[in-house]
Amino acid sequence: MQGAEPPFPQRTQVAIIGGGPSGLLLSQLLHLAGVQSVVLERQSRDYVLSRIRAGVLEQGLQALLRKAGVGDRMDREGLVHDGFAISFSGEARRVDLADLTNGATVRVYGQTELTRDLYEARDALQGAIVHEADVVGVDGIDSASPQVRFEHRGQTHHLAADFVAACDGFHGAGRRAVPSSAIKTIERVYPFGWLGILSETPPASDELIYAHHERGFALCSMRNPQLSRYYVQCAADEDLAEWSDDRFWEELKARLPEGVASGLSTGPSIEKSIAPLRSFVAEPMRYGRLFLAGDAAHIVPPTGAKGLNLAASDIYYLSEALIAFFSSGREAGLKDYSDRALRRVWKAERFSWWMTALLHNFPSLGAFERRMQTAELDYLFSSRAALTSRAENYVGLPYD
Ligand code: APR
Ligand code: PHB
């Protein structure tokens, strides 16, 4: 296990809670601009690197990784996708992203790989990362010198900083440190989950397939040409133990067009899990000297794979603002951070919600609403204007 050992630094410029993609990318960008930080991560590195998450990278995230000096492996091994398919009424229809967006594409590269690259880059620069550091509170966030309190192997430690970046995910400690009167949370929980598997089989197709079907949504995705990721919509309280691999493959095939199902390579799953679907935003994303970024501030349902990409745009805005402050004392970026990040967050929330609503079988939908879904899909593929709007969201809205 790698990471800093005691005695830990007691003071830094930016204390970063969370060593997921948000926290690591922030520490790397700050370091390259001469700003010090310490990352406090509750879990071991092996645990962080065992989490399976999505991996469709927008252009903005790709550019940011290159700027952070961690784009080489992504550029070598990541798969460029210039389109994807949506299947409905028994047929798969292609969305030609590159054609609709003047050449924009996305890159398929697993979040696990990206996180590994970030850890390696931080190690190469001797970045301070404390693992098994469970942050239990942040004191003095409305003063000029906030302090992060954390527990490491039974001992309590304190880290003083000029600023605190809460990059500690949905269940983290950062958001909880903000007085409830100073933060508003807006949430929608969807009445279903995604049952996902990873299998060492070639993907169903060269491109992702999102399937609308009366039995429920399905998705064929991939990590690389030998590793596939598949999902089927399931009940929110589904029991994983009831899903043998055979049952999963049968259900997936039943939701795919005949031509795709018949050519599907099946095999044993190497991971199987159920994820709930939620839309969530906490606003504002700043309180005093504490800034929220990534999953700590917002969650999108996975349809459209915007979670990681939104974390990246937050980190872009926040790193710019902190670097401007430390290099020239300018505070404008820090003041604008929350508004600027939230404008992009809400647009991605809207797109993820739209894609989720369009493609899933909601238990409450009557015959009329189901027909509205297929009519909308039919319209989408008959109108270049409609498809262009969806494509520009899928490849990622600009960081403005
Ligand atoms: N103290 C220290 N670390 C903590 C604490 C705490 N109290 N609470 C949570 N953490 C750590 C978690 O262990 C995790 O490693 O914070 C990290 C947060 O990482 P992520 O959940 O991955 O969130 P983020 O870095 O914002 O990444 C963005 O994009 O695709 C989505 O949800 C997906 O993880 C992904 C996210
Ligand atoms: C994934 O590969 O896990 C994935 C891809 C696209 C999505 C969601 C998840 O929209």
Short mmCIF file of N, CA and C and ligand atoms in Angstrom, two decimals, residues 17-23 40-43 48 51 53 111 133-135 167-169 171-173 293-296 307-308 311, ligand 1:
data_model
loop_
_atom_site.label_atom_id
_atom_site.label_comp_id
_atom_site.label_asym_id
_atom_site.label_seq_id
_atom_site.Cartn_x
_atom_site.Cartn_y
_atom_site.Cartn_z
N ILE A 17 -10.22 16.45 0.52
CA ILE A 17 -10.83 15.26 1.13
C ILE A 17 -11.28 14.34 -0.01
N GLY A 18 -10.74 13.12 -0.06
CA GLY A 18 -11.16 12.16 -1.08
C GLY A 18 -10.10 11.94 -2.14
N GLY A 19 -9.71 10.69 -2.32
CA GLY A 19 -8.73 10.33 -3.33
C GLY A 19 -9.34 9.54 -4.47
N GLY A 20 -10.53 9.96 -4.90
CA GLY A 20 -11.13 9.44 -6.13
C GLY A 20 -10.63 10.32 -7.28
N PRO A 21 -11.23 10.18 -8.46
CA PRO A 21 -10.75 10.97 -9.60
C PRO A 21 -10.77 12.48 -9.35
N SER A 22 -11.78 13.01 -8.66
CA SER A 22 -11.85 14.47 -8.45
C SER A 22 -10.68 14.95 -7.63
N GLY A 23 -10.46 14.33 -6.48
CA GLY A 23 -9.41 14.78 -5.57
C GLY A 23 -8.02 14.63 -6.17
N LEU A 40 -6.56 13.42 1.55
CA LEU A 40 -6.91 12.50 2.64
C LEU A 40 -7.96 11.53 2.12
N GLU A 41 -7.62 10.25 2.07
CA GLU A 41 -8.53 9.25 1.50
C GLU A 41 -8.83 8.19 2.55
N ARG A 42 -10.13 7.94 2.75
CA ARG A 42 -10.57 7.00 3.79
C ARG A 42 -10.11 5.56 3.55
N GLN A 43 -10.11 5.18 2.27
CA GLN A 43 -9.85 3.77 1.94
C GLN A 43 -8.38 3.53 1.61
N VAL A 48 -9.74 1.60 -3.51
CA VAL A 48 -10.19 2.63 -4.47
C VAL A 48 -10.08 2.08 -5.89
N ARG A 51 -12.90 -0.37 -7.37
CA ARG A 51 -14.28 0.05 -7.66
C ARG A 51 -14.51 0.12 -9.16
N ARG A 53 -16.50 1.59 -12.14
CA ARG A 53 -17.38 2.72 -12.49
C ARG A 53 -17.41 2.86 -14.01
N GLN A 111 -12.86 4.24 -15.66
CA GLN A 111 -12.51 5.15 -14.57
C GLN A 111 -11.43 4.54 -13.67
N ALA A 133 -7.31 7.55 5.90
CA ALA A 133 -7.50 8.80 6.66
C ALA A 133 -8.97 9.15 6.56
N ASP A 134 -9.70 8.86 7.63
CA ASP A 134 -11.14 9.05 7.63
C ASP A 134 -11.47 10.45 8.18
N VAL A 135 -11.89 11.33 7.29
CA VAL A 135 -12.18 12.70 7.74
C VAL A 135 -13.48 12.67 8.53
N CYS A 167 -13.86 16.52 -2.06
CA CYS A 167 -13.98 15.68 -3.26
C CYS A 167 -14.28 14.27 -2.78
N ASP A 168 -15.14 14.17 -1.74
CA ASP A 168 -15.28 12.90 -1.02
C ASP A 168 -16.57 12.17 -1.32
N GLY A 169 -17.10 12.40 -2.51
CA GLY A 169 -18.22 11.58 -2.96
C GLY A 169 -19.53 11.87 -2.24
N HIS A 171 -21.31 10.24 -0.07
CA HIS A 171 -21.45 9.96 1.37
C HIS A 171 -20.36 10.62 2.20
N GLY A 172 -19.65 11.59 1.61
CA GLY A 172 -18.48 12.16 2.27
C GLY A 172 -18.81 13.07 3.44
N ALA A 173 -17.72 13.55 4.09
CA ALA A 173 -17.85 14.37 5.29
C ALA A 173 -17.92 15.86 4.96
N ALA A 293 -16.87 19.42 -4.80
CA ALA A 293 -16.63 19.08 -6.21
C ALA A 293 -16.96 17.61 -6.45
N GLY A 294 -17.40 17.30 -7.66
CA GLY A 294 -17.68 15.91 -8.05
C GLY A 294 -18.91 15.37 -7.34
N ASP A 295 -18.86 14.06 -7.05
CA ASP A 295 -20.02 13.39 -6.45
C ASP A 295 -20.41 13.97 -5.09
N ALA A 296 -19.52 14.68 -4.43
CA ALA A 296 -19.86 15.32 -3.15
C ALA A 296 -20.96 16.37 -3.36
N GLY A 307 -21.36 11.29 -14.89
CA GLY A 307 -20.85 11.49 -13.53
C GLY A 307 -19.39 11.93 -13.48
N LEU A 308 -18.53 11.15 -14.07
CA LEU A 308 -17.10 11.44 -14.05
C LEU A 308 -16.80 12.73 -14.83
N ALA A 311 -17.55 15.72 -12.73
CA ALA A 311 -16.51 15.89 -11.71
C ALA A 311 -15.34 16.64 -12.35
N1 APR B 1 -12.72 10.89 4.51
C1 APR B 1 -11.82 10.63 3.53
N2 APR B 1 -12.17 10.17 2.31
C2 APR B 1 -13.48 9.98 2.07
C3 APR B 1 -14.48 10.24 3.05
C4 APR B 1 -14.05 10.71 4.32
N3 APR B 1 -14.92 10.99 5.29
N4 APR B 1 -15.68 9.94 2.52
C5 APR B 1 -15.46 9.50 1.26
N5 APR B 1 -14.13 9.50 0.98
C6 APR B 1 -13.47 9.09 -0.26
C7 APR B 1 -14.03 7.79 -0.84
O1 APR B 1 -13.45 6.65 -0.24
C8 APR B 1 -13.69 7.94 -2.30
O2 APR B 1 -12.47 7.32 -2.64
O3 APR B 1 -13.72 10.04 -1.26
C9 APR B 1 -13.57 9.44 -2.54
C10 APR B 1 -14.63 9.97 -3.48
O4 APR B 1 -14.44 9.40 -4.74
P1 APR B 1 -15.65 9.15 -5.77
O5 APR B 1 -16.83 8.62 -5.04
O6 APR B 1 -15.09 8.36 -6.88
O7 APR B 1 -16.07 10.62 -6.24
P2 APR B 1 -15.34 11.63 -7.23
O8 APR B 1 -13.85 11.62 -7.05
O9 APR B 1 -16.07 12.92 -7.13
O10 APR B 1 -15.54 10.97 -8.66
C11 APR B 1 -16.56 11.28 -9.53
O11 APR B 1 -17.79 10.15 -11.23
O12 APR B 1 -18.48 8.33 -12.51
C12 APR B 1 -18.72 9.08 -11.38
O13 APR B 1 -19.60 8.36 -9.29
C13 APR B 1 -18.58 8.22 -10.19
O14 APR B 1 -16.74 8.09 -8.69
C14 APR B 1 -17.23 8.72 -9.71
C15 APR B 1 -17.44 10.15 -9.88
#
